[in-house]
Every structure is written in structure tokens, then in C-alpha cells.
PDB file of C-alpha atoms in Angstrom:
ATOM      1  CA  MET A 434       3.104  -9.818  14.626  1.00  0.00           C
ATOM      2  CA  LYS A 435      -0.034  -9.823  16.763  1.00  0.00           C
ATOM      3  CA  THR A 436      -3.055  -8.024  15.328  1.00  0.00           C
ATOM      4  CA  TYR A 437      -6.124  -6.621  17.093  1.00  0.00           C
ATOM      5  CA  VAL A 438      -9.179  -4.640  15.968  1.00  0.00           C
ATOM      6  CA  SER A 439      -9.475  -2.430  19.053  1.00  0.00           C
ATOM      7  CA  PRO A 440      -7.238  -1.265  21.923  1.00  0.00           C
ATOM      8  CA  SER A 441      -9.399  -3.131  24.435  1.00  0.00           C
ATOM      9  CA  GLN A 442      -8.471  -6.479  22.865  1.00  0.00           C
ATOM     10  CA  ARG A 443      -4.780  -6.453  23.716  1.00  0.00           C
ATOM     11  CA  PRO A 444      -3.275  -7.491  27.088  1.00  0.00           C
ATOM     12  CA  ASP A 445      -3.149  -4.935  29.880  1.00  0.00           C
ATOM     13  CA  THR A 446       0.535  -4.016  29.605  1.00  0.00           C
ATOM     14  CA  GLU A 447       2.555  -0.891  28.980  1.00  0.00           C
ATOM     15  CA  THR A 448       3.436  -0.086  25.376  1.00  0.00           C
ATOM     16  CA  VAL A 449       5.058   2.370  23.024  1.00  0.00           C
ATOM     17  CA  VAL A 450       2.555   3.418  20.354  1.00  0.00           C
ATOM     18  CA  ALA A 451       2.732   4.994  16.909  1.00  0.00           C
ATOM     19  CA  VAL A 452      -0.582   6.347  15.608  1.00  0.00           C
ATOM     20  CA  GLY A 453      -1.623   7.102  12.028  1.00  0.00           C
ATOM     21  CA  SER A 454      -3.158   5.817   8.817  1.00  0.00           C
ATOM     22  CA  PHE A 455       0.158   4.370   7.543  1.00  0.00           C
ATOM     23  CA  ASP A 456      -1.258   4.265   4.005  1.00  0.00           C
ATOM     24  CA  GLY A 457       1.493   2.822   1.825  1.00  0.00           C
ATOM     25  CA  VAL A 458       3.918   2.483   4.770  1.00  0.00           C
ATOM     26  CA  HIS A 459       6.272   4.882   2.951  1.00  0.00           C
ATOM     27  CA  LEU A 460       9.650   6.212   4.099  1.00  0.00           C
ATOM     28  CA  GLY A 461       8.015   8.730   6.423  1.00  0.00           C
ATOM     29  CA  HIS A 462       5.995   5.977   8.075  1.00  0.00           C
ATOM     30  CA  GLN A 463       9.117   3.851   8.294  1.00  0.00           C
ATOM     31  CA  ALA A 464      10.797   6.670  10.240  1.00  0.00           C
ATOM     32  CA  LEU A 465       7.896   6.563  12.730  1.00  0.00           C
ATOM     33  CA  ILE A 466       8.266   2.790  12.999  1.00  0.00           C
ATOM     34  CA  ALA A 467      12.013   3.076  13.634  1.00  0.00           C
ATOM     35  CA  GLN A 468      11.324   5.574  16.424  1.00  0.00           C
ATOM     36  CA  VAL A 469       8.616   3.465  18.061  1.00  0.00           C
ATOM     37  CA  LYS A 470      10.839   0.367  17.937  1.00  0.00           C
ATOM     38  CA  ALA A 471      13.755   2.250  19.502  1.00  0.00           C
ATOM     39  CA  LYS A 472      11.565   3.596  22.307  1.00  0.00           C
ATOM     40  CA  ALA A 473      10.036   0.141  22.866  1.00  0.00           C
ATOM     41  CA  ARG A 474      13.516  -1.359  23.274  1.00  0.00           C
ATOM     42  CA  GLU A 475      14.427   1.439  25.668  1.00  0.00           C
ATOM     43  CA  HIS A 476      11.376   0.781  27.852  1.00  0.00           C
ATOM     44  CA  ARG A 477      11.338  -3.001  27.272  1.00  0.00           C
ATOM     45  CA  VAL A 478       7.705  -3.015  26.200  1.00  0.00           C
ATOM     46  CA  PRO A 479       5.943  -3.996  22.935  1.00  0.00           C
ATOM     47  CA  SER A 480       5.999  -1.679  19.932  1.00  0.00           C
ATOM     48  CA  VAL A 481       2.429  -1.027  18.778  1.00  0.00           C
ATOM     49  CA  VAL A 482       1.030   0.640  15.659  1.00  0.00           C
ATOM     50  CA  TYR A 483      -2.515   1.947  16.094  1.00  0.00           C
ATOM     51  CA  THR A 484      -3.901   2.424  12.584  1.00  0.00           C
ATOM     52  CA  PHE A 485      -7.182   2.759  10.713  1.00  0.00           C
ATOM     53  CA  ASP A 486      -8.946   0.867   7.937  1.00  0.00           C
ATOM     54  CA  PRO A 487      -9.645   2.426   5.558  1.00  0.00           C
ATOM     55  CA  PRO A 488      -7.096   5.256   5.861  1.00  0.00           C
ATOM     56  CA  THR A 489      -8.784   8.409   7.125  1.00  0.00           C
ATOM     57  CA  ARG A 490      -8.578  10.360   3.852  1.00  0.00           C
ATOM     58  CA  VAL A 491     -10.328   7.526   1.980  1.00  0.00           C
ATOM     59  CA  LEU A 492     -13.425   8.130   4.084  1.00  0.00           C
ATOM     60  CA  THR A 493     -13.173  11.909   4.499  1.00  0.00           C
ATOM     61  CA  GLN A 494     -11.937  12.879   1.010  1.00  0.00           C
ATOM     62  CA  GLY A 495     -12.764   9.885  -1.195  1.00  0.00           C
ATOM     63  CA  VAL A 496      -9.163   9.294  -2.316  1.00  0.00           C
ATOM     64  CA  GLU A 497      -7.829   5.909  -3.422  1.00  0.00           C
ATOM     65  CA  PHE A 498      -5.762   3.907  -0.963  1.00  0.00           C
ATOM     66  CA  LEU A 499      -2.188   2.714  -1.486  1.00  0.00           C
ATOM     67  CA  SER A 500      -2.428  -0.339   0.761  1.00  0.00           C
ATOM     68  CA  THR A 501      -5.230  -2.755   1.448  1.00  0.00           C
ATOM     69  CA  LEU A 502      -5.377  -3.855   5.063  1.00  0.00           C
ATOM     70  CA  PRO A 503      -3.626  -7.198   4.357  1.00  0.00           C
ATOM     71  CA  GLU A 504      -0.903  -5.346   2.420  1.00  0.00           C
ATOM     72  CA  LYS A 505      -0.449  -2.873   5.263  1.00  0.00           C
ATOM     73  CA  LEU A 506      -0.252  -5.615   7.881  1.00  0.00           C
ATOM     74  CA  ASP A 507       2.322  -7.500   5.797  1.00  0.00           C
ATOM     75  CA  LEU A 508       4.462  -4.362   5.568  1.00  0.00           C
ATOM     76  CA  LEU A 509       4.203  -3.511   9.263  1.00  0.00           C
ATOM     77  CA  ALA A 510       5.245  -7.063  10.141  1.00  0.00           C
ATOM     78  CA  ARG A 511       8.133  -6.850   7.666  1.00  0.00           C
ATOM     79  CA  TYR A 512       9.393  -3.667   9.311  1.00  0.00           C
ATOM     80  CA  GLY A 513       9.420  -5.317  12.729  1.00  0.00           C
ATOM     81  CA  VAL A 514       6.362  -3.988  14.578  1.00  0.00           C
ATOM     82  CA  ASP A 515       5.364  -6.226  17.512  1.00  0.00           C
ATOM     83  CA  GLU A 516       1.619  -5.516  17.465  1.00  0.00           C
ATOM     84  CA  THR A 517      -0.888  -3.705  15.263  1.00  0.00           C
ATOM     85  CA  ILE A 518      -4.329  -2.437  16.193  1.00  0.00           C
ATOM     86  CA  ALA A 519      -6.297  -1.937  12.964  1.00  0.00           C
ATOM     87  CA  THR A 520      -9.542  -0.184  13.849  1.00  0.00           C
ATOM     88  CA  SER A 521     -12.422   0.188  11.398  1.00  0.00           C
ATOM     89  CA  PHE A 522     -12.575   3.870  10.441  1.00  0.00           C
ATOM     90  CA  THR A 523     -16.236   4.719   9.925  1.00  0.00           C
ATOM     91  CA  ALA A 524     -18.241   7.921   9.918  1.00  0.00           C
ATOM     92  CA  GLU A 525     -19.279   7.102  13.486  1.00  0.00           C
ATOM     93  CA  PHE A 526     -15.662   6.637  14.567  1.00  0.00           C
ATOM     94  CA  ALA A 527     -14.631   9.896  12.888  1.00  0.00           C
ATOM     95  CA  ALA A 528     -17.433  11.741  14.701  1.00  0.00           C
ATOM     96  CA  ARG A 529     -16.304  10.724  18.169  1.00  0.00           C
ATOM     97  CA  PRO A 530     -14.978  13.530  20.402  1.00  0.00           C
ATOM     98  CA  LYS A 531     -11.255  13.699  20.979  1.00  0.00           C
ATOM     99  CA  GLU A 532     -11.713  12.494  24.563  1.00  0.00           C
ATOM    100  CA  ALA A 533     -12.969   9.126  23.306  1.00  0.00           C
ATOM    101  CA  PHE A 534      -9.793   8.648  21.273  1.00  0.00           C
ATOM    102  CA  LEU A 535      -7.653   9.659  24.240  1.00  0.00           C
ATOM    103  CA  ASP A 536      -9.466   7.009  26.279  1.00  0.00           C
ATOM    104  CA  ASP A 537      -8.505   4.439  23.626  1.00  0.00           C
ATOM    105  CA  LEU A 538      -4.878   5.446  24.010  1.00  0.00           C
ATOM    106  CA  ARG A 539      -5.062   5.284  27.810  1.00  0.00           C
ATOM    107  CA  THR A 540      -6.147   1.660  27.443  1.00  0.00           C
ATOM    108  CA  LEU A 541      -2.779   0.977  25.778  1.00  0.00           C
ATOM    109  CA  ARG A 542      -0.859   2.433  28.752  1.00  0.00           C
ATOM    110  CA  PRO A 543       1.700   4.144  26.503  1.00  0.00           C
ATOM    111  CA  ARG A 544       5.096   5.102  27.881  1.00  0.00           C
ATOM    112  CA  THR A 545       5.662   7.004  24.630  1.00  0.00           C
ATOM    113  CA  VAL A 546       3.360   8.033  21.780  1.00  0.00           C
ATOM    114  CA  VAL A 547       4.948   8.644  18.366  1.00  0.00           C
ATOM    115  CA  VAL A 548       3.101  10.631  15.662  1.00  0.00           C
ATOM    116  CA  GLY A 549       3.746  13.008  12.808  1.00  0.00           C
ATOM    117  CA  GLU A 550       3.834  16.645  13.865  1.00  0.00           C
ATOM    118  CA  ASP A 551       0.619  17.401  11.919  1.00  0.00           C
ATOM    119  CA  PHE A 552      -1.355  14.586  13.580  1.00  0.00           C
ATOM    120  CA  HIS A 553      -4.943  15.437  14.554  1.00  0.00           C
ATOM    121  CA  PHE A 554      -7.794  13.301  15.813  1.00  0.00           C
ATOM    122  CA  GLY A 555     -11.375  13.392  16.994  1.00  0.00           C
ATOM    123  CA  ARG A 556     -14.445  15.144  15.623  1.00  0.00           C
ATOM    124  CA  GLY A 557     -13.428  18.146  13.530  1.00  0.00           C
ATOM    125  CA  ARG A 558      -9.759  17.205  14.028  1.00  0.00           C
ATOM    126  CA  ALA A 559     -10.044  18.899  17.414  1.00  0.00           C
ATOM    127  CA  GLY A 560      -7.265  16.909  19.058  1.00  0.00           C
ATOM    128  CA  GLY A 561      -3.571  17.480  18.455  1.00  0.00           C
ATOM    129  CA  VAL A 562      -0.093  16.665  19.702  1.00  0.00           C
ATOM    130  CA  GLU A 563      -0.479  18.633  22.944  1.00  0.00           C
ATOM    131  CA  ASP A 564      -3.542  16.586  23.901  1.00  0.00           C
ATOM    132  CA  LEU A 565      -1.506  13.386  23.606  1.00  0.00           C
ATOM    133  CA  ARG A 566       0.660  14.545  26.506  1.00  0.00           C
ATOM    134  CA  ARG A 567      -2.313  13.840  28.753  1.00  0.00           C
ATOM    135  CA  VAL A 568      -2.014  10.084  28.159  1.00  0.00           C
ATOM    136  CA  ALA A 569       1.764   9.528  27.922  1.00  0.00           C
ATOM    137  CA  ASP A 570       4.808  10.822  29.745  1.00  0.00           C
ATOM    138  CA  GLU A 571       6.550  11.327  26.410  1.00  0.00           C
ATOM    139  CA  VAL A 572       5.203  12.364  22.995  1.00  0.00           C
ATOM    140  CA  VAL A 573       7.503  12.274  19.977  1.00  0.00           C
ATOM    141  CA  ALA A 574       6.168  14.385  17.092  1.00  0.00           C
ATOM    142  CA  LEU A 575       8.310  13.818  13.998  1.00  0.00           C
ATOM    143  CA  PRO A 576       8.514  16.498  11.286  1.00  0.00           C
ATOM    144  CA  MET A 577       7.526  15.689   7.714  1.00  0.00           C
ATOM    145  CA  HIS A 578      10.108  13.288   6.293  1.00  0.00           C
ATOM    146  CA  GLN A 579      11.743  14.471   3.079  1.00  0.00           C
ATOM    147  CA  LEU A 580      13.718  12.956   0.235  1.00  0.00           C
ATOM    148  CA  GLY A 581      15.690  15.272  -2.020  1.00  0.00           C
ATOM    149  CA  GLY A 582      13.816  18.258  -0.634  1.00  0.00           C
ATOM    150  CA  GLU A 583      10.412  16.701  -1.384  1.00  0.00           C
ATOM    151  CA  ASP A 584       7.868  15.928   1.337  1.00  0.00           C
ATOM    152  CA  ILE A 585       7.122  12.218   1.608  1.00  0.00           C
ATOM    153  CA  LYS A 586       3.391  11.740   1.937  1.00  0.00           C
ATOM    154  CA  SER A 587       0.728   9.397   0.630  1.00  0.00           C
ATOM    155  CA  THR A 588      -0.950  12.192  -1.340  1.00  0.00           C
ATOM    156  CA  ARG A 589       2.217  12.771  -3.380  1.00  0.00           C
ATOM    157  CA  ILE A 590       2.621   9.042  -4.044  1.00  0.00           C
ATOM    158  CA  ARG A 591      -0.941   8.872  -5.382  1.00  0.00           C
ATOM    159  CA  GLU A 592      -0.150  11.822  -7.672  1.00  0.00           C
ATOM    160  CA  LEU A 593       2.921  10.059  -9.038  1.00  0.00           C
ATOM    161  CA  LEU A 594       1.020   6.832  -9.642  1.00  0.00           C
ATOM    162  CA  ALA A 595      -1.706   8.747 -11.481  1.00  0.00           C
ATOM    163  CA  THR A 596       0.913   9.793 -14.059  1.00  0.00           C
ATOM    164  CA  GLY A 597       2.415   6.297 -14.296  1.00  0.00           C
ATOM    165  CA  ASP A 598       5.577   7.393 -12.478  1.00  0.00           C
ATOM    166  CA  VAL A 599       6.175   4.162 -10.573  1.00  0.00           C
ATOM    167  CA  ASP A 600       9.879   5.002 -10.241  1.00  0.00           C
ATOM    168  CA  GLY A 601       9.066   8.236  -8.404  1.00  0.00           C
ATOM    169  CA  ALA A 602       6.490   6.495  -6.238  1.00  0.00           C
ATOM    170  CA  GLY A 603       8.986   3.761  -5.440  1.00  0.00           C
ATOM    171  CA  ARG A 604      11.580   6.275  -4.269  1.00  0.00           C
ATOM    172  CA  LEU A 605       9.148   7.712  -1.708  1.00  0.00           C
ATOM    173  CA  LEU A 606       7.990   4.268  -0.637  1.00  0.00           C
ATOM    174  CA  GLY A 607      11.498   2.880  -0.264  1.00  0.00           C
ATOM    175  CA  ARG A 608      10.463  -0.133  -2.378  1.00  0.00           C
ATOM    176  CA  HIS A 609       8.585  -0.920  -5.567  1.00  0.00           C
ATOM    177  CA  TYR A 610       4.873  -0.155  -5.473  1.00  0.00           C
ATOM    178  CA  ASP A 611       2.830  -3.343  -5.570  1.00  0.00           C
ATOM    179  CA  ALA A 612      -0.699  -4.667  -5.740  1.00  0.00           C
ATOM    180  CA  GLN A 613      -1.994  -8.014  -4.538  1.00  0.00           C
ATOM    181  CA  GLY A 614      -5.028  -9.832  -5.807  1.00  0.00           C
ATOM    182  CA  VAL A 615      -6.559 -13.116  -6.887  1.00  0.00           C
ATOM    183  CA  VAL A 616      -6.420 -14.220 -10.530  1.00  0.00           C
ATOM    184  CA  ILE A 617      -9.969 -14.138 -11.894  1.00  0.00           C
ATOM    185  CA  HIS A 618     -11.558 -15.051 -15.198  1.00  0.00           C
ATOM    186  CA  GLY A 619     -11.504 -12.414 -17.924  1.00  0.00           C
ATOM    187  CA  ASP A 620     -12.620 -12.597 -21.548  1.00  0.00           C
ATOM    188  CA  GLN A 621      -9.459 -14.572 -22.527  1.00  0.00           C
ATOM    189  CA  LEU A 622      -8.779 -12.309 -25.523  1.00  0.00           C
ATOM    190  CA  GLY A 623      -5.037 -12.266 -24.806  1.00  0.00           C
ATOM    191  CA  ARG A 624      -4.863 -16.031 -25.155  1.00  0.00           C
ATOM    192  CA  THR A 625      -6.375 -15.900 -28.631  1.00  0.00           C
ATOM    193  CA  ILE A 626      -3.696 -13.488 -29.917  1.00  0.00           C
ATOM    194  CA  GLY A 627      -0.738 -15.268 -28.350  1.00  0.00           C
ATOM    195  CA  TRP A 628      -0.418 -13.045 -25.274  1.00  0.00           C
ATOM    196  CA  PRO A 629      -2.216 -14.800 -22.388  1.00  0.00           C
ATOM    197  CA  THR A 630      -2.676 -12.660 -19.298  1.00  0.00           C
ATOM    198  CA  ALA A 631      -3.622 -13.175 -15.676  1.00  0.00           C
ATOM    199  CA  ASN A 632      -6.533 -10.886 -14.846  1.00  0.00           C
ATOM    200  CA  ILE A 633      -5.901  -9.666 -11.273  1.00  0.00           C
ATOM    201  CA  GLY A 634      -8.853  -8.742  -9.104  1.00  0.00           C
ATOM    202  CA  VAL A 635      -8.038  -5.962  -6.645  1.00  0.00           C
ATOM    203  CA  PRO A 636     -10.430  -4.206  -4.246  1.00  0.00           C
ATOM    204  CA  ASP A 637     -12.301  -1.160  -5.499  1.00  0.00           C
ATOM    205  CA  GLY A 638     -10.423   1.960  -4.473  1.00  0.00           C
ATOM    206  CA  LYS A 639      -6.924   0.492  -4.744  1.00  0.00           C
ATOM    207  CA  ALA A 640      -4.632   3.015  -6.451  1.00  0.00           C
ATOM    208  CA  LEU A 641      -3.176   1.582  -9.670  1.00  0.00           C
ATOM    209  CA  PRO A 642      -0.961   3.347 -12.210  1.00  0.00           C
ATOM    210  CA  LEU A 643      -2.425   3.437 -15.730  1.00  0.00           C
ATOM    211  CA  GLY A 644      -0.325   2.188 -18.633  1.00  0.00           C
ATOM    212  CA  VAL A 645       2.032  -0.650 -19.460  1.00  0.00           C
ATOM    213  CA  PHE A 646       4.792  -1.612 -17.035  1.00  0.00           C
ATOM    214  CA  ALA A 647       7.684  -4.002 -16.506  1.00  0.00           C
ATOM    215  CA  VAL A 648       6.751  -6.029 -13.427  1.00  0.00           C
ATOM    216  CA  VAL A 649       7.822  -8.867 -11.190  1.00  0.00           C
ATOM    217  CA  ALA A 650       5.052 -11.155  -9.941  1.00  0.00           C
ATOM    218  CA  LEU A 651       5.268 -13.289  -6.819  1.00  0.00           C
ATOM    219  CA  GLY A 652       3.114 -16.375  -6.313  1.00  0.00           C
ATOM    220  CA  ASP A 653       1.600 -17.563  -3.048  1.00  0.00           C
ATOM    221  CA  ARG A 654       4.156 -20.392  -2.832  1.00  0.00           C
ATOM    222  CA  GLY A 655       7.215 -18.234  -3.357  1.00  0.00           C
ATOM    223  CA  GLU A 656       7.228 -18.405  -7.160  1.00  0.00           C
ATOM    224  CA  ARG A 657       8.726 -15.423  -8.983  1.00  0.00           C
ATOM    225  CA  TRP A 658       8.168 -14.373 -12.591  1.00  0.00           C
ATOM    226  CA  HIS A 659       9.189 -11.456 -14.764  1.00  0.00           C
ATOM    227  CA  GLY A 660       6.465  -9.988 -16.922  1.00  0.00           C
ATOM    228  CA  MET A 661       4.585  -6.943 -18.096  1.00  0.00           C
ATOM    229  CA  ALA A 662       1.331  -5.501 -16.853  1.00  0.00           C
ATOM    230  CA  ASN A 663      -1.354  -3.442 -18.498  1.00  0.00           C
ATOM    231  CA  VAL A 664      -3.636  -1.331 -16.320  1.00  0.00           C
ATOM    232  CA  GLY A 665      -6.380   0.461 -18.181  1.00  0.00           C
ATOM    233  CA  PHE A 666      -9.571   0.288 -20.199  1.00  0.00           C
ATOM    234  CA  ARG A 667      -8.338  -1.536 -23.349  1.00  0.00           C
ATOM    235  CA  PRO A 668      -9.556   1.021 -25.902  1.00  0.00           C
ATOM    236  CA  THR A 669      -8.575  -1.179 -28.878  1.00  0.00           C
ATOM    237  CA  VAL A 670     -11.358  -3.626 -27.955  1.00  0.00           C
ATOM    238  CA  ASN A 671     -13.719  -0.935 -26.621  1.00  0.00           C
ATOM    239  CA  GLY A 672     -13.263  -1.902 -22.986  1.00  0.00           C
ATOM    240  CA  LYS A 673     -15.532  -0.157 -20.474  1.00  0.00           C
ATOM    241  CA  THR A 674     -13.996  -1.002 -17.096  1.00  0.00           C
ATOM    242  CA  ARG A 675     -10.491  -0.785 -15.705  1.00  0.00           C
ATOM    243  CA  ARG A 676      -8.572  -4.047 -15.959  1.00  0.00           C
ATOM    244  CA  PHE A 677      -5.321  -5.117 -14.337  1.00  0.00           C
ATOM    245  CA  GLU A 678      -3.734  -7.756 -16.546  1.00  0.00           C
ATOM    246  CA  VAL A 679      -0.310  -9.357 -16.276  1.00  0.00           C
ATOM    247  CA  HIS A 680       1.556 -11.392 -18.884  1.00  0.00           C
ATOM    248  CA  LEU A 681       4.186 -13.620 -17.274  1.00  0.00           C
ATOM    249  CA  PHE A 682       7.225 -14.411 -19.414  1.00  0.00           C
ATOM    250  CA  ASP A 683       7.988 -18.077 -20.087  1.00  0.00           C
ATOM    251  CA  PHE A 684       5.046 -19.299 -18.012  1.00  0.00           C
ATOM    252  CA  GLU A 685       2.613 -22.069 -18.806  1.00  0.00           C
ATOM    253  CA  GLY A 686      -0.070 -23.163 -16.432  1.00  0.00           C
ATOM    254  CA  ASN A 687      -3.298 -22.249 -14.687  1.00  0.00           C
ATOM    255  CA  LEU A 688      -3.299 -19.429 -12.139  1.00  0.00           C
ATOM    256  CA  TYR A 689      -7.053 -19.039 -11.624  1.00  0.00           C
ATOM    257  CA  GLY A 690      -7.896 -18.609  -7.958  1.00  0.00           C
ATOM    258  CA  LYS A 691      -4.268 -18.051  -6.944  1.00  0.00           C
ATOM    259  CA  GLU A 692      -3.042 -14.840  -5.347  1.00  0.00           C
ATOM    260  CA  LEU A 693      -0.332 -12.814  -7.025  1.00  0.00           C
ATOM    261  CA  GLN A 694       1.676  -9.887  -5.717  1.00  0.00           C
ATOM    262  CA  VAL A 695       2.719  -7.674  -8.628  1.00  0.00           C
ATOM    263  CA  LYS A 696       5.607  -5.235  -8.181  1.00  0.00           C
ATOM    264  CA  PHE A 697       5.747  -2.312 -10.616  1.00  0.00           C
ATOM    265  CA  PHE A 698       9.363  -1.817 -11.728  1.00  0.00           C
ATOM    266  CA  SER A 699       9.278   0.548 -14.706  1.00  0.00           C
ATOM    267  CA  TYR A 700       6.866   2.459 -16.929  1.00  0.00           C
ATOM    268  CA  LEU A 701       6.933   1.355 -20.571  1.00  0.00           C
ATOM    269  CA  ARG A 702       4.199   3.445 -22.211  1.00  0.00           C
ATOM    270  CA  GLY A 703       0.727   4.834 -21.815  1.00  0.00           C
ATOM    271  CA  GLU A 704      -2.357   2.987 -22.922  1.00  0.00           C
ATOM    272  CA  GLN A 705      -3.052   3.357 -26.650  1.00  0.00           C
ATOM    273  CA  LYS A 706      -5.838   2.603 -29.084  1.00  0.00           C
ATOM    274  CA  PHE A 707      -4.539   0.583 -32.028  1.00  0.00           C
ATOM    275  CA  SER A 708      -6.038   0.176 -35.469  1.00  0.00           C
ATOM    276  CA  GLY A 709      -6.531  -3.526 -34.920  1.00  0.00           C
ATOM    277  CA  LEU A 710      -5.225  -6.654 -33.245  1.00  0.00           C
ATOM    278  CA  ASP A 711      -2.234  -7.013 -35.588  1.00  0.00           C
ATOM    279  CA  GLU A 712      -0.920  -3.583 -34.624  1.00  0.00           C
ATOM    280  CA  LEU A 713      -1.592  -4.395 -30.958  1.00  0.00           C
ATOM    281  CA  LYS A 714       0.331  -7.684 -31.218  1.00  0.00           C
ATOM    282  CA  ALA A 715       3.313  -5.935 -32.798  1.00  0.00           C
ATOM    283  CA  GLN A 716       3.382  -3.395 -29.975  1.00  0.00           C
ATOM    284  CA  LEU A 717       3.113  -6.130 -27.338  1.00  0.00           C
ATOM    285  CA  THR A 718       6.199  -7.764 -28.858  1.00  0.00           C
ATOM    286  CA  ARG A 719       8.102  -4.493 -28.465  1.00  0.00           C
ATOM    287  CA  ASP A 720       6.756  -4.031 -24.937  1.00  0.00           C
ATOM    288  CA  ALA A 721       7.877  -7.517 -23.940  1.00  0.00           C
ATOM    289  CA  GLN A 722      11.391  -6.947 -25.228  1.00  0.00           C
ATOM    290  CA  GLY A 723      11.563  -3.628 -23.405  1.00  0.00           C
ATOM    291  CA  ALA A 724      10.396  -5.240 -20.178  1.00  0.00           C
ATOM    292  CA  ARG A 725      12.853  -8.113 -20.508  1.00  0.00           C
ATOM    293  CA  ASP A 726      15.698  -5.645 -21.031  1.00  0.00           C
ATOM    294  CA  LEU A 727      14.698  -3.570 -17.986  1.00  0.00           C
ATOM    295  CA  LEU A 728      14.376  -6.651 -15.788  1.00  0.00           C
ATOM    296  CA  SER A 729      17.467  -8.459 -17.067  1.00  0.00           C
ATOM    297  CA  GLY A 730      19.431  -7.770 -13.872  1.00  0.00           C
ATOM    298  CA  VAL A 731      16.517  -8.360 -11.485  1.00  0.00           C
ATOM    299  CA  ARG A 732      16.256 -11.596  -9.590  1.00  0.00           C
TER     300      ARG A 732
END
């Protein structure tokens, strides 16, 4: 997949374009992608996703994001998009009049523009679906995608993650929620009690579910491990900052500096404060058995 940072960078050819934040690339976004790919095949032109980094609500409402830009690009490539334009979404960009955004789209020479029916753009969200008809012969405005009568949207996925409901989030995403990051040095307490963990560094603002989870971790060379993750503040040892720690089953070695992708499969329990390290170790033993049981059929 080819990637650009502005519409002016790409070749001067006709396109079919989907526009939006695509935060999480959930089932609703995947429906947009399917439509843009179908229209691109029909017109024999590239399928293009024009998206924003960070997602618009991160800047305008201060919410956490579901996908970092590399995660989003990986997903868009996986779902078969030909090209992505990932524009930096700043206060200055948000303040531009709608005409400036329409000019961006004209640069892409779209045969068709595909958006959600509630799509707005430009300063004060002044632009809407009808304005898009000024830059493309065809505008496809898809209604809110639903699953089991529930609207599929990034806001709802963030709500589910906030309660630890990774199963519910996964249903709306169409895959297991995941987080990618580099293994960094922690205080190595887990090693001293027989439960070594990889401390994963993720960007500030990345949405993470709090609690203990059964997970599958993927290495940067295709390695795959079952394990359990703890996301939280470690109240037993008076932790002050959120940590994302993963214990990999049956693993020995050094992961410092390596990137891991961690997929959240199932919620095991909430974070607890234990009376001491012995009680914590006993609970970790139970957690590990629970995670192994849940992942026994997962390859």
C-alpha cells in the first residue's frame, strides 16, 4: 500500500476515495473500505483512504485513540486499500474553511467519494455530504453500521475497553483489540517473584483496557506466544503510573528493544490490591491457569 501525507503528493490520476478518521478500523470502517474497493474496481482506478492523524475527536474532545498511525496503516493495508493519505490533524487544519478541504479532494480527482452519512468537515463542521457532490460525480453516504442492533462506532469501543470488555470491543472491531509497542525496561519486580514480564511502551493516549487478560503476543519476526497481560497501576506495590506488562508462557530470553503486538483475547479479572507478594503470586498462578485454559484452542 502506498502512503502519502497530503493529497498533493500522489500522482495526478482519478481515484475513488473514502474519507474519515478510521480510528480502530472497525466493522463500520470495513464496510466503507469494501464500498470504496468495489467502486475502484468498477472505475478501474486506485482505492484511496484519506484519513487524519490523530483522529479528529482526539484533538477536538481529548479522547483516547484506538489505533496509532502505524497500527491504522497496517490494518488498511490488510483490508486491501491501494493508497492511504494520512494528513496531520492539527488545530490549524481543523480551522480551515470547508472550501479548503474540498480543494484537497479535487486534487484527488475522485470518481466516487465514500463517507459515513454523518460526515462533516471544515471549520465548525460546516461541510457535509451535499458539499461533496461538488467534487465528485457520485457520493456514497453509508448509514451507521450495526451489529445486533448496536451502532458500531469508535466511541462505543472505547466505552467497552474502559470496562475491560475486550470481547465486546472485539465483536465491533471484527478482530481482537491489540496494542503494539517496544519492550522497555521496568523495575524487574516480576522477575524477582518468578513472574517475569515484558513492559510494553505504548504512546500516550492509546486506549488500553484495565485489568488482567489472556493474550496472544506476536514478535517482529513472526514469533507467537500465549500469555497474560496486566494493565494498571499495580496497587500492591504502590505503583503511580499505568503500566502495560505481559508475561509470556514458556518463554526464556531477552525482549528488550523488540516490538510486540499484543492481542487481548479475554478478561480474567480487575486489578486488585493484595496483602503482600505471596498473595499476589498465588493469584498470578490462578490467572495463568485461567489464561492457558482460555487459549488452549488458539493457535
